[in-house]
XYZ file of C-alpha atoms in Angstrom:
149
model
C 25.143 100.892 8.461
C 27.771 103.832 8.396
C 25.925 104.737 4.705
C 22.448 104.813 5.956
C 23.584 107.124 9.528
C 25.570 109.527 7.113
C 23.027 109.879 4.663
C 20.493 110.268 7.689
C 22.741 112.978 9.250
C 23.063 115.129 5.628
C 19.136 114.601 5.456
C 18.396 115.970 9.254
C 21.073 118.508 8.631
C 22.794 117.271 11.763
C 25.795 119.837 13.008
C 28.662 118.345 14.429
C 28.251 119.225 17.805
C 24.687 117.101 17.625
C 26.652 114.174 16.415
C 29.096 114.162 19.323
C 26.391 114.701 21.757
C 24.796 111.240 19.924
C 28.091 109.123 20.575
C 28.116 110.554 24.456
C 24.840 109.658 24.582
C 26.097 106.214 24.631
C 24.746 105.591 21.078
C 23.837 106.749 17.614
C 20.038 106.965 17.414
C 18.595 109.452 16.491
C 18.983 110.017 12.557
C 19.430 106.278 12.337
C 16.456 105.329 14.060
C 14.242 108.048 12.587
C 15.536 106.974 8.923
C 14.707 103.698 9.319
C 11.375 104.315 11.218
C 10.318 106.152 8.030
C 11.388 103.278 5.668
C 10.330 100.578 7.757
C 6.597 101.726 8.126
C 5.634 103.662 4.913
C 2.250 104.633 6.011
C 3.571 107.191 8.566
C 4.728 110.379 9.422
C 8.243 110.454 11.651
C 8.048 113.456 13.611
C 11.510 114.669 15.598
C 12.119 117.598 17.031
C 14.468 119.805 14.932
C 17.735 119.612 17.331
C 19.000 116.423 18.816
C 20.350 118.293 22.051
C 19.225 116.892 25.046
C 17.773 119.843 26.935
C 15.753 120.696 24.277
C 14.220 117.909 22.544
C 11.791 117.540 24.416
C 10.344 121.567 24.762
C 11.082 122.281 20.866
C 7.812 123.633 19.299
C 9.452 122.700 15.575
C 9.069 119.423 14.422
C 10.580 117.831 11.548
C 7.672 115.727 9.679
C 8.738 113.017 6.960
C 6.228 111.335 5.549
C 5.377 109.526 1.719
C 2.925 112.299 0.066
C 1.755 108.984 -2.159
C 0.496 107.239 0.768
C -2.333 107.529 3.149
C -0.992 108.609 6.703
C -2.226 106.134 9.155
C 0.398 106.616 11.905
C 2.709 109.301 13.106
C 5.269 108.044 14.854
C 7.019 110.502 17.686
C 10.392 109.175 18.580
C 11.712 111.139 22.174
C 13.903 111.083 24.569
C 13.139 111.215 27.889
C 15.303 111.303 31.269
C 16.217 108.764 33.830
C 14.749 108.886 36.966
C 18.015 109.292 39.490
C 20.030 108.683 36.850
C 22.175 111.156 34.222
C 21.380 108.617 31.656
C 18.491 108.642 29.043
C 16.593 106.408 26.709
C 13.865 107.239 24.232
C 10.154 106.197 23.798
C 8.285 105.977 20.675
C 4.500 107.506 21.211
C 2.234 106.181 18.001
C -0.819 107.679 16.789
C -3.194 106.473 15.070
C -4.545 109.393 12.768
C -7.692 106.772 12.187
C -9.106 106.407 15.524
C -6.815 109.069 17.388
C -5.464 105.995 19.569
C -1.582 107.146 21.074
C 0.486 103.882 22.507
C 3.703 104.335 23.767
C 7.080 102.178 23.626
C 9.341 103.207 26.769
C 13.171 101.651 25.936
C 14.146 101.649 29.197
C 10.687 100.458 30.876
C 9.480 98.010 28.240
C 5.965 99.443 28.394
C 3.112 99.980 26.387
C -0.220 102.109 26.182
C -1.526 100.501 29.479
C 0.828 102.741 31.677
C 0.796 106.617 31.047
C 3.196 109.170 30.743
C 3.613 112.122 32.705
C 0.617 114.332 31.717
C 2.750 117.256 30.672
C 4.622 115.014 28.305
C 1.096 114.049 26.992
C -0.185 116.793 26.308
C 2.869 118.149 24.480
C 2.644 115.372 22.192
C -1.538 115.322 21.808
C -0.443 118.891 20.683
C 1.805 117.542 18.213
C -0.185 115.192 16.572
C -2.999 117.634 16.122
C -0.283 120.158 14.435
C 0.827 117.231 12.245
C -2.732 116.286 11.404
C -3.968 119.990 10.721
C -1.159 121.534 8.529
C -0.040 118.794 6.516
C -1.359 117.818 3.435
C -1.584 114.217 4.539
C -4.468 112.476 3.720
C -6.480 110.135 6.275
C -9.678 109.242 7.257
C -10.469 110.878 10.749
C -13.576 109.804 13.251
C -11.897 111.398 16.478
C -10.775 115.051 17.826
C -8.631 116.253 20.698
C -9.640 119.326 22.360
């Protein structure tokens, strides 16, 4: 495990003062998670916001996108992280789309839930935005029957 999260870090281009923010974060997940995401599901594009800081993962407009350029794209997967309500702690949520249908479920760590409860529409929208980017400027190839506006 310590291989694939240093290998993840020199890939991400992690700075040291993102790793300790990781670890008192109460955990390591970010590179790890997103490296394994990537190798785990082959089809899809990982998107992460650039820096790993807290305050501005969420608001980054640049994305880091990896994705096989030998394989159709059929998800893009958006690891966040998102606040706790009352709390000072966090957790992340994976949003999923599908770039065949245009379908976005969500994973909530801390809630356990899926597509049938929404996210706040801000969030939403952000990351609607984001999958449009990701389907627009990369050369990823997929077979599309949807559009956002």
């Amino acid at each position: 495990m310590a291989y694939m999260r240093e290998e993840a870090f020199h890939e991400l281009e992690i700075h040291e003062e993102d790793v300790e923010c990781l670890y008192e974060c109460k955990g390591i997940y970010s590179p790890v998670i997103f490296h394994m995401l990537h190798h785990i599901i082959p089809e899809a594009a990982v998107v992460h916001p650039i820096s790993f800081q807290r305050q501005k993962l969420v608001d980054s407009e640049v994305y880091f996108v990896r994705y096989d350029q030998d394989r159709f794209v059929e998800w893009v997967l958006f690891p966040i992280i998102r606040p706790v309500e009352g709390s000072t702690e966090s957790h992340w949520t994976l949003a999923v789309a599908n770039m065949k249908t245009g379908a976005m479920d969500y994973y909530d760590s801390a809630r356990h839930f899926y597509k049938d409860q929404r996210m706040e529409e801000e969030l939403e929208q952000k990351l609607l935005r984001a999958v449009v980017t990701v389907r627009d400027n990369l050369p990823i190839r997929a077979v599309r029957s949807w559009s956002w506006s």
